[in-house]
Amino acid sequence: MQKTTETKKEAVMVNQLPDVDLRHYISIKDNQLYTSSTRIAEVFGKEHRNVLRAIRELDCSKYFAQLNFEQCEFKNTNERMMPMYNVTKDGFMFLVMGFTGKQAAAIKEAYINAFNQMAEALHNKQHDNSAVQALQATNQDLQGELLQLYRDKAQLLEQQLSHTKKASTRKSPSNKYFEHKKHQFIQNVVQYLRQHPGANKTNVMAAAGFKKDDKTARKWLADYEGIHWESEIIGISHAYFCKE
């Protein structure tokens, strides 16, 4: 019964979100639809470097990666050439599976709708190139405002739902134990990185008492990046540095 009630509340959340048109985030090249990693970062409110890292760490085949993630460059505000990826719809869907939360889920749906609308226009013989471009050239300023409203509304509704769940669920001893383990993990990582700046993920996880493929510890490592530590790509691996 509780799950049914929560599902209904989540459906209400989505229905209360404003309409947003993301077709101008979709580009066409050689009759192929794609979006860029910079666009994905912008829409989901993420740092572009974190989106790049997510793409590079995807657990997919080399063939799928080559087919759906085209590495290229863009010029940043300082006129420097920086890495980015052009991402197909299949690549986008594979990537954003890892973006969790009701806010991210709602934006995923809008993004996929934009891909589908552009694909329909592109493959419909009744639409010529000018018509497809007209579909893509939505009012970007207005859509940018709607997208921000979309995020704010989704975040507020997600907080309300989270508050309702917390109010109806008492913390159990297992939750306290989990929080203790997380706190201990953070302390161990911080202490290790103070002594070993630039350590790779495997060594950081081992120092915290976890195997490198432990999902919970990997999540904690990602969740507290930018708060207690930060990372950068050196060669083919991530180097971690303490921020405290």
PDB file of C-alpha atoms in Angstrom:
ATOM      1  CA  MET A   1       0.000   0.000   0.000  1.00  0.00           C
ATOM      2  CA  GLN A   2       2.822   2.388   0.907  1.00  0.00           C
ATOM      3  CA  LYS A   3       4.614   1.797  -2.401  1.00  0.00           C
ATOM      4  CA  THR A   4       1.383   2.405  -4.313  1.00  0.00           C
ATOM      5  CA  THR A   5       0.898   5.734  -2.515  1.00  0.00           C
ATOM      6  CA  GLU A   6       4.486   6.800  -3.237  1.00  0.00           C
ATOM      7  CA  THR A   7       4.086   5.871  -6.911  1.00  0.00           C
ATOM      8  CA  LYS A   8       0.969   8.021  -7.151  1.00  0.00           C
ATOM      9  CA  LYS A   9       2.812  10.941  -5.557  1.00  0.00           C
ATOM     10  CA  GLU A  10       5.680  10.569  -8.022  1.00  0.00           C
ATOM     11  CA  ALA A  11       3.207  10.575 -10.928  1.00  0.00           C
ATOM     12  CA  VAL A  12       1.683  13.788  -9.575  1.00  0.00           C
ATOM     13  CA  MET A  13       5.173  15.290  -9.422  1.00  0.00           C
ATOM     14  CA  VAL A  14       5.770  14.717 -13.131  1.00  0.00           C
ATOM     15  CA  ASN A  15       2.313  16.022 -14.064  1.00  0.00           C
ATOM     16  CA  GLN A  16       2.995  19.242 -12.156  1.00  0.00           C
ATOM     17  CA  LEU A  17       6.205  19.988 -14.054  1.00  0.00           C
ATOM     18  CA  PRO A  18       6.150  22.692 -16.758  1.00  0.00           C
ATOM     19  CA  ASP A  19       6.512  21.743 -20.423  1.00  0.00           C
ATOM     20  CA  VAL A  20      10.023  22.198 -21.731  1.00  0.00           C
ATOM     21  CA  ASP A  21      11.199  21.747 -25.323  1.00  0.00           C
ATOM     22  CA  LEU A  22      14.769  20.477 -25.660  1.00  0.00           C
ATOM     23  CA  ARG A  23      14.837  20.099 -29.445  1.00  0.00           C
ATOM     24  CA  HIS A  24      17.386  22.885 -29.828  1.00  0.00           C
ATOM     25  CA  TYR A  25      19.796  20.703 -27.821  1.00  0.00           C
ATOM     26  CA  ILE A  26      19.702  18.091 -30.607  1.00  0.00           C
ATOM     27  CA  SER A  27      21.962  18.502 -33.653  1.00  0.00           C
ATOM     28  CA  ILE A  28      22.027  16.763 -37.033  1.00  0.00           C
ATOM     29  CA  LYS A  29      25.157  15.508 -38.770  1.00  0.00           C
ATOM     30  CA  ASP A  30      25.218  13.112 -41.736  1.00  0.00           C
ATOM     31  CA  ASN A  31      21.536  12.317 -41.156  1.00  0.00           C
ATOM     32  CA  GLN A  32      22.346  11.300 -37.566  1.00  0.00           C
ATOM     33  CA  LEU A  33      20.901  12.938 -34.463  1.00  0.00           C
ATOM     34  CA  TYR A  34      23.189  13.686 -31.547  1.00  0.00           C
ATOM     35  CA  THR A  35      23.647  15.966 -28.561  1.00  0.00           C
ATOM     36  CA  SER A  36      26.891  17.104 -26.969  1.00  0.00           C
ATOM     37  CA  SER A  37      28.329  16.342 -23.542  1.00  0.00           C
ATOM     38  CA  THR A  38      28.362  20.106 -22.873  1.00  0.00           C
ATOM     39  CA  ARG A  39      24.629  20.252 -23.562  1.00  0.00           C
ATOM     40  CA  ILE A  40      23.986  17.260 -21.289  1.00  0.00           C
ATOM     41  CA  ALA A  41      25.951  18.949 -18.496  1.00  0.00           C
ATOM     42  CA  GLU A  42      23.980  22.167 -18.984  1.00  0.00           C
ATOM     43  CA  VAL A  43      20.559  20.525 -18.964  1.00  0.00           C
ATOM     44  CA  PHE A  44      21.212  18.289 -15.953  1.00  0.00           C
ATOM     45  CA  GLY A  45      23.008  21.040 -14.026  1.00  0.00           C
ATOM     46  CA  LYS A  46      26.267  19.102 -13.795  1.00  0.00           C
ATOM     47  CA  GLU A  47      29.930  20.051 -14.156  1.00  0.00           C
ATOM     48  CA  HIS A  48      31.079  19.149 -17.676  1.00  0.00           C
ATOM     49  CA  ARG A  49      34.179  17.434 -16.302  1.00  0.00           C
ATOM     50  CA  ASN A  50      31.911  15.111 -14.307  1.00  0.00           C
ATOM     51  CA  VAL A  51      29.890  14.234 -17.425  1.00  0.00           C
ATOM     52  CA  LEU A  52      33.153  13.496 -19.286  1.00  0.00           C
ATOM     53  CA  ARG A  53      34.242  11.232 -16.451  1.00  0.00           C
ATOM     54  CA  ALA A  54      30.878   9.436 -16.477  1.00  0.00           C
ATOM     55  CA  ILE A  55      31.227   8.786 -20.221  1.00  0.00           C
ATOM     56  CA  ARG A  56      34.797   7.511 -19.884  1.00  0.00           C
ATOM     57  CA  GLU A  57      33.832   5.185 -17.041  1.00  0.00           C
ATOM     58  CA  LEU A  58      30.792   3.649 -18.780  1.00  0.00           C
ATOM     59  CA  ASP A  59      30.736  -0.121 -18.582  1.00  0.00           C
ATOM     60  CA  CYS A  60      29.975  -0.659 -22.265  1.00  0.00           C
ATOM     61  CA  SER A  61      31.795  -2.361 -25.123  1.00  0.00           C
ATOM     62  CA  LYS A  62      34.432  -0.520 -27.129  1.00  0.00           C
ATOM     63  CA  TYR A  63      32.269  -0.975 -30.234  1.00  0.00           C
ATOM     64  CA  PHE A  64      29.243   0.670 -28.580  1.00  0.00           C
ATOM     65  CA  ALA A  65      31.404   3.525 -27.291  1.00  0.00           C
ATOM     66  CA  GLN A  66      32.913   4.204 -30.727  1.00  0.00           C
ATOM     67  CA  LEU A  67      29.474   4.086 -32.354  1.00  0.00           C
ATOM     68  CA  ASN A  68      27.696   6.371 -29.898  1.00  0.00           C
ATOM     69  CA  PHE A  69      30.322   8.653 -28.328  1.00  0.00           C
ATOM     70  CA  GLU A  70      32.375  10.714 -30.769  1.00  0.00           C
ATOM     71  CA  GLN A  71      35.274  12.468 -29.068  1.00  0.00           C
ATOM     72  CA  CYS A  72      35.861  16.008 -30.303  1.00  0.00           C
ATOM     73  CA  GLU A  73      36.680  19.489 -28.969  1.00  0.00           C
ATOM     74  CA  PHE A  74      35.027  22.818 -28.257  1.00  0.00           C
ATOM     75  CA  LYS A  75      36.376  26.289 -27.495  1.00  0.00           C
ATOM     76  CA  ASN A  76      35.681  27.465 -23.953  1.00  0.00           C
ATOM     77  CA  THR A  77      35.185  31.049 -22.749  1.00  0.00           C
ATOM     78  CA  ASN A  78      38.959  31.461 -22.477  1.00  0.00           C
ATOM     79  CA  GLU A  79      39.385  30.465 -26.146  1.00  0.00           C
ATOM     80  CA  ARG A  80      40.993  27.179 -25.128  1.00  0.00           C
ATOM     81  CA  MET A  81      40.184  23.965 -26.969  1.00  0.00           C
ATOM     82  CA  MET A  82      38.662  21.490 -24.519  1.00  0.00           C
ATOM     83  CA  PRO A  83      37.512  17.850 -24.915  1.00  0.00           C
ATOM     84  CA  MET A  84      33.866  16.912 -25.328  1.00  0.00           C
ATOM     85  CA  TYR A  85      31.749  14.154 -26.863  1.00  0.00           C
ATOM     86  CA  ASN A  86      28.976  14.095 -29.442  1.00  0.00           C
ATOM     87  CA  VAL A  87      26.447  11.573 -28.118  1.00  0.00           C
ATOM     88  CA  THR A  88      23.759   9.673 -30.043  1.00  0.00           C
ATOM     89  CA  LYS A  89      20.347   8.899 -28.584  1.00  0.00           C
ATOM     90  CA  ASP A  90      21.447   5.356 -27.690  1.00  0.00           C
ATOM     91  CA  GLY A  91      24.581   6.714 -26.046  1.00  0.00           C
ATOM     92  CA  PHE A  92      22.568   9.335 -24.197  1.00  0.00           C
ATOM     93  CA  MET A  93      20.142   6.740 -22.812  1.00  0.00           C
ATOM     94  CA  PHE A  94      23.021   4.495 -21.712  1.00  0.00           C
ATOM     95  CA  LEU A  95      24.776   7.421 -20.023  1.00  0.00           C
ATOM     96  CA  VAL A  96      21.837   8.935 -18.143  1.00  0.00           C
ATOM     97  CA  MET A  97      20.789   5.601 -16.642  1.00  0.00           C
ATOM     98  CA  GLY A  98      23.292   6.576 -13.949  1.00  0.00           C
ATOM     99  CA  PHE A  99      21.661   9.959 -13.297  1.00  0.00           C
ATOM    100  CA  THR A 100      19.303   9.287 -10.391  1.00  0.00           C
ATOM    101  CA  GLY A 101      16.574  11.239  -8.639  1.00  0.00           C
ATOM    102  CA  LYS A 102      13.116  12.441  -9.671  1.00  0.00           C
ATOM    103  CA  GLN A 103      14.532  15.686 -11.076  1.00  0.00           C
ATOM    104  CA  ALA A 104      16.938  13.810 -13.349  1.00  0.00           C
ATOM    105  CA  ALA A 105      14.198  11.345 -14.338  1.00  0.00           C
ATOM    106  CA  ALA A 106      11.881  14.150 -15.456  1.00  0.00           C
ATOM    107  CA  ILE A 107      14.622  15.817 -17.507  1.00  0.00           C
ATOM    108  CA  LYS A 108      15.586  12.465 -19.093  1.00  0.00           C
ATOM    109  CA  GLU A 109      12.005  12.130 -20.316  1.00  0.00           C
ATOM    110  CA  ALA A 110      12.013  15.611 -21.856  1.00  0.00           C
ATOM    111  CA  TYR A 111      15.383  14.958 -23.543  1.00  0.00           C
ATOM    112  CA  ILE A 112      14.254  11.624 -25.000  1.00  0.00           C
ATOM    113  CA  ASN A 113      11.043  13.266 -26.256  1.00  0.00           C
ATOM    114  CA  ALA A 114      13.175  15.850 -28.045  1.00  0.00           C
ATOM    115  CA  PHE A 115      15.226  13.088 -29.720  1.00  0.00           C
ATOM    116  CA  ASN A 116      12.042  11.322 -30.825  1.00  0.00           C
ATOM    117  CA  GLN A 117      10.438  14.486 -32.209  1.00  0.00           C
ATOM    118  CA  MET A 118      13.547  15.374 -34.187  1.00  0.00           C
ATOM    119  CA  ALA A 119      13.870  11.800 -35.477  1.00  0.00           C
ATOM    120  CA  GLU A 120      10.262  11.807 -36.657  1.00  0.00           C
ATOM    121  CA  ALA A 121      10.756  15.091 -38.485  1.00  0.00           C
ATOM    122  CA  LEU A 122      14.057  13.944 -39.981  1.00  0.00           C
ATOM    123  CA  HIS A 123      12.649  10.710 -41.363  1.00  0.00           C
ATOM    124  CA  ASN A 124       9.255  11.964 -42.446  1.00  0.00           C
ATOM    125  CA  LYS A 125       9.369  12.624 -46.191  1.00  0.00           C
ATOM    126  CA  GLN A 126       6.897  15.470 -45.765  1.00  0.00           C
ATOM    127  CA  HIS A 127       9.501  17.476 -43.851  1.00  0.00           C
ATOM    128  CA  ASP A 128      12.403  19.046 -45.718  1.00  0.00           C
ATOM    129  CA  ASN A 129      15.623  20.288 -44.106  1.00  0.00           C
ATOM    130  CA  SER A 130      14.226  23.762 -43.476  1.00  0.00           C
ATOM    131  CA  ALA A 131      11.284  22.292 -41.588  1.00  0.00           C
ATOM    132  CA  VAL A 132      13.602  20.197 -39.422  1.00  0.00           C
ATOM    133  CA  GLN A 133      15.728  23.260 -38.702  1.00  0.00           C
ATOM    134  CA  ALA A 134      12.601  25.209 -37.825  1.00  0.00           C
ATOM    135  CA  LEU A 135      11.650  22.537 -35.303  1.00  0.00           C
ATOM    136  CA  GLN A 136      15.117  22.717 -33.810  1.00  0.00           C
ATOM    137  CA  ALA A 137      15.249  26.525 -33.638  1.00  0.00           C
ATOM    138  CA  THR A 138      12.964  26.959 -30.653  1.00  0.00           C
ATOM    139  CA  ASN A 139      13.161  30.132 -28.581  1.00  0.00           C
ATOM    140  CA  GLN A 140      16.263  29.232 -26.562  1.00  0.00           C
ATOM    141  CA  ASP A 141      15.945  32.079 -24.049  1.00  0.00           C
ATOM    142  CA  LEU A 142      12.373  31.103 -23.213  1.00  0.00           C
ATOM    143  CA  GLN A 143      13.256  27.408 -23.092  1.00  0.00           C
ATOM    144  CA  GLY A 144      16.215  28.202 -20.837  1.00  0.00           C
ATOM    145  CA  GLU A 145      13.857  29.897 -18.388  1.00  0.00           C
ATOM    146  CA  LEU A 146      11.457  26.946 -18.596  1.00  0.00           C
ATOM    147  CA  LEU A 147      14.310  24.508 -18.021  1.00  0.00           C
ATOM    148  CA  GLN A 148      15.346  26.355 -14.855  1.00  0.00           C
ATOM    149  CA  LEU A 149      11.714  26.376 -13.716  1.00  0.00           C
ATOM    150  CA  TYR A 150      11.610  22.657 -14.569  1.00  0.00           C
ATOM    151  CA  ARG A 151      14.621  21.997 -12.323  1.00  0.00           C
ATOM    152  CA  ASP A 152      13.371  24.177  -9.461  1.00  0.00           C
ATOM    153  CA  LYS A 153       9.889  22.635  -9.506  1.00  0.00           C
ATOM    154  CA  ALA A 154      11.244  19.080  -9.726  1.00  0.00           C
ATOM    155  CA  GLN A 155      13.674  19.734  -6.882  1.00  0.00           C
ATOM    156  CA  LEU A 156      10.939  21.190  -4.671  1.00  0.00           C
ATOM    157  CA  LEU A 157       8.607  18.267  -5.345  1.00  0.00           C
ATOM    158  CA  GLU A 158      11.408  15.784  -4.747  1.00  0.00           C
ATOM    159  CA  GLN A 159      12.172  17.429  -1.414  1.00  0.00           C
ATOM    160  CA  GLN A 160       8.499  17.275  -0.453  1.00  0.00           C
ATOM    161  CA  LEU A 161       8.331  13.585  -1.316  1.00  0.00           C
ATOM    162  CA  SER A 162      11.561  12.911   0.576  1.00  0.00           C
ATOM    163  CA  HIS A 163      10.229  14.759   3.611  1.00  0.00           C
ATOM    164  CA  THR A 164       7.053  12.661   3.529  1.00  0.00           C
ATOM    165  CA  LYS A 165       9.074   9.440   3.377  1.00  0.00           C
ATOM    166  CA  LYS A 166      11.277  10.509   6.306  1.00  0.00           C
ATOM    167  CA  ALA A 167       8.253  11.474   8.383  1.00  0.00           C
ATOM    168  CA  SER A 168       6.720   8.012   7.924  1.00  0.00           C
ATOM    169  CA  THR A 169       9.902   6.006   8.502  1.00  0.00           C
ATOM    170  CA  ARG A 170      11.803   5.855  11.777  1.00  0.00           C
ATOM    171  CA  LYS A 171      15.538   5.366  11.700  1.00  0.00           C
ATOM    172  CA  SER A 172      16.550   1.858  12.618  1.00  0.00           C
ATOM    173  CA  PRO A 173      19.844   0.728  14.203  1.00  0.00           C
ATOM    174  CA  SER A 174      20.931  -0.494  10.766  1.00  0.00           C
ATOM    175  CA  ASN A 175      20.633   3.068   9.426  1.00  0.00           C
ATOM    176  CA  LYS A 176      22.823   4.345  12.281  1.00  0.00           C
ATOM    177  CA  TYR A 177      25.383   1.654  11.506  1.00  0.00           C
ATOM    178  CA  PHE A 178      25.315   2.628   7.821  1.00  0.00           C
ATOM    179  CA  GLU A 179      25.896   6.295   8.707  1.00  0.00           C
ATOM    180  CA  HIS A 180      28.771   5.309  10.987  1.00  0.00           C
ATOM    181  CA  LYS A 181      30.394   3.305   8.189  1.00  0.00           C
ATOM    182  CA  LYS A 182      30.026   6.229   5.790  1.00  0.00           C
ATOM    183  CA  HIS A 183      31.534   8.652   8.298  1.00  0.00           C
ATOM    184  CA  GLN A 184      34.419   6.247   8.908  1.00  0.00           C
ATOM    185  CA  PHE A 185      34.943   5.911   5.139  1.00  0.00           C
ATOM    186  CA  ILE A 186      35.201   9.695   4.743  1.00  0.00           C
ATOM    187  CA  GLN A 187      37.671   9.967   7.639  1.00  0.00           C
ATOM    188  CA  ASN A 188      39.846   7.158   6.251  1.00  0.00           C
ATOM    189  CA  VAL A 189      39.914   8.637   2.737  1.00  0.00           C
ATOM    190  CA  VAL A 190      40.715  12.150   3.977  1.00  0.00           C
ATOM    191  CA  GLN A 191      43.502  10.871   6.225  1.00  0.00           C
ATOM    192  CA  TYR A 192      44.984   8.756   3.429  1.00  0.00           C
ATOM    193  CA  LEU A 193      44.866  11.543   0.830  1.00  0.00           C
ATOM    194  CA  ARG A 194      46.579  13.963   3.188  1.00  0.00           C
ATOM    195  CA  GLN A 195      49.514  11.565   3.253  1.00  0.00           C
ATOM    196  CA  HIS A 196      49.239  10.320  -0.348  1.00  0.00           C
ATOM    197  CA  PRO A 197      47.986  13.133  -2.628  1.00  0.00           C
ATOM    198  CA  GLY A 198      47.364  11.978  -6.182  1.00  0.00           C
ATOM    199  CA  ALA A 199      46.501   8.397  -5.204  1.00  0.00           C
ATOM    200  CA  ASN A 200      44.441   6.364  -7.667  1.00  0.00           C
ATOM    201  CA  LYS A 201      40.950   4.993  -6.998  1.00  0.00           C
ATOM    202  CA  THR A 202      42.107   1.451  -6.234  1.00  0.00           C
ATOM    203  CA  ASN A 203      44.519   2.598  -3.531  1.00  0.00           C
ATOM    204  CA  VAL A 204      42.017   5.059  -2.057  1.00  0.00           C
ATOM    205  CA  MET A 205      39.360   2.357  -1.776  1.00  0.00           C
ATOM    206  CA  ALA A 206      41.844  -0.086  -0.251  1.00  0.00           C
ATOM    207  CA  ALA A 207      42.974   2.503   2.303  1.00  0.00           C
ATOM    208  CA  ALA A 208      39.333   2.977   3.317  1.00  0.00           C
ATOM    209  CA  GLY A 209      38.947  -0.775   3.766  1.00  0.00           C
ATOM    210  CA  PHE A 210      36.929  -1.549   0.629  1.00  0.00           C
ATOM    211  CA  LYS A 211      37.492  -3.390  -2.625  1.00  0.00           C
ATOM    212  CA  LYS A 212      37.628  -1.189  -5.731  1.00  0.00           C
ATOM    213  CA  ASP A 213      34.371  -2.652  -7.106  1.00  0.00           C
ATOM    214  CA  ASP A 214      32.342  -2.110  -3.901  1.00  0.00           C
ATOM    215  CA  LYS A 215      29.260  -0.197  -5.133  1.00  0.00           C
ATOM    216  CA  THR A 216      28.494   1.527  -1.839  1.00  0.00           C
ATOM    217  CA  ALA A 217      32.041   2.805  -1.378  1.00  0.00           C
ATOM    218  CA  ARG A 218      32.245   3.903  -5.038  1.00  0.00           C
ATOM    219  CA  LYS A 219      29.041   5.897  -4.523  1.00  0.00           C
ATOM    220  CA  TRP A 220      30.439   7.559  -1.396  1.00  0.00           C
ATOM    221  CA  LEU A 221      33.637   8.384  -3.263  1.00  0.00           C
ATOM    222  CA  ALA A 222      31.612  10.086  -6.013  1.00  0.00           C
ATOM    223  CA  ASP A 223      29.087  11.730  -3.646  1.00  0.00           C
ATOM    224  CA  TYR A 224      31.723  13.511  -1.571  1.00  0.00           C
ATOM    225  CA  GLU A 225      33.965  14.560  -4.419  1.00  0.00           C
ATOM    226  CA  GLY A 226      34.096  18.332  -4.421  1.00  0.00           C
ATOM    227  CA  ILE A 227      33.338  18.377  -0.670  1.00  0.00           C
ATOM    228  CA  HIS A 228      36.123  16.422   1.049  1.00  0.00           C
ATOM    229  CA  TRP A 229      38.280  15.571  -1.974  1.00  0.00           C
ATOM    230  CA  GLU A 230      38.569  16.161  -5.700  1.00  0.00           C
ATOM    231  CA  SER A 231      39.975  14.218  -8.629  1.00  0.00           C
ATOM    232  CA  GLU A 232      41.540  14.790 -12.002  1.00  0.00           C
ATOM    233  CA  ILE A 233      42.380  12.501 -14.887  1.00  0.00           C
ATOM    234  CA  ILE A 234      46.079  11.754 -15.176  1.00  0.00           C
ATOM    235  CA  GLY A 235      46.831   9.416 -18.045  1.00  0.00           C
ATOM    236  CA  ILE A 236      44.076   6.803 -18.016  1.00  0.00           C
ATOM    237  CA  SER A 237      43.236   6.896 -14.300  1.00  0.00           C
ATOM    238  CA  HIS A 238      41.812   9.285 -11.714  1.00  0.00           C
ATOM    239  CA  ALA A 239      44.094  10.915  -9.176  1.00  0.00           C
ATOM    240  CA  TYR A 240      42.486  12.036  -5.917  1.00  0.00           C
ATOM    241  CA  PHE A 241      43.481  14.997  -3.751  1.00  0.00           C
ATOM    242  CA  CYS A 242      42.255  16.043  -0.294  1.00  0.00           C
ATOM    243  CA  LYS A 243      40.403  19.375  -0.085  1.00  0.00           C
ATOM    244  CA  GLU A 244      40.595  19.694   3.700  1.00  0.00           C
TER     245      GLU A 244
END
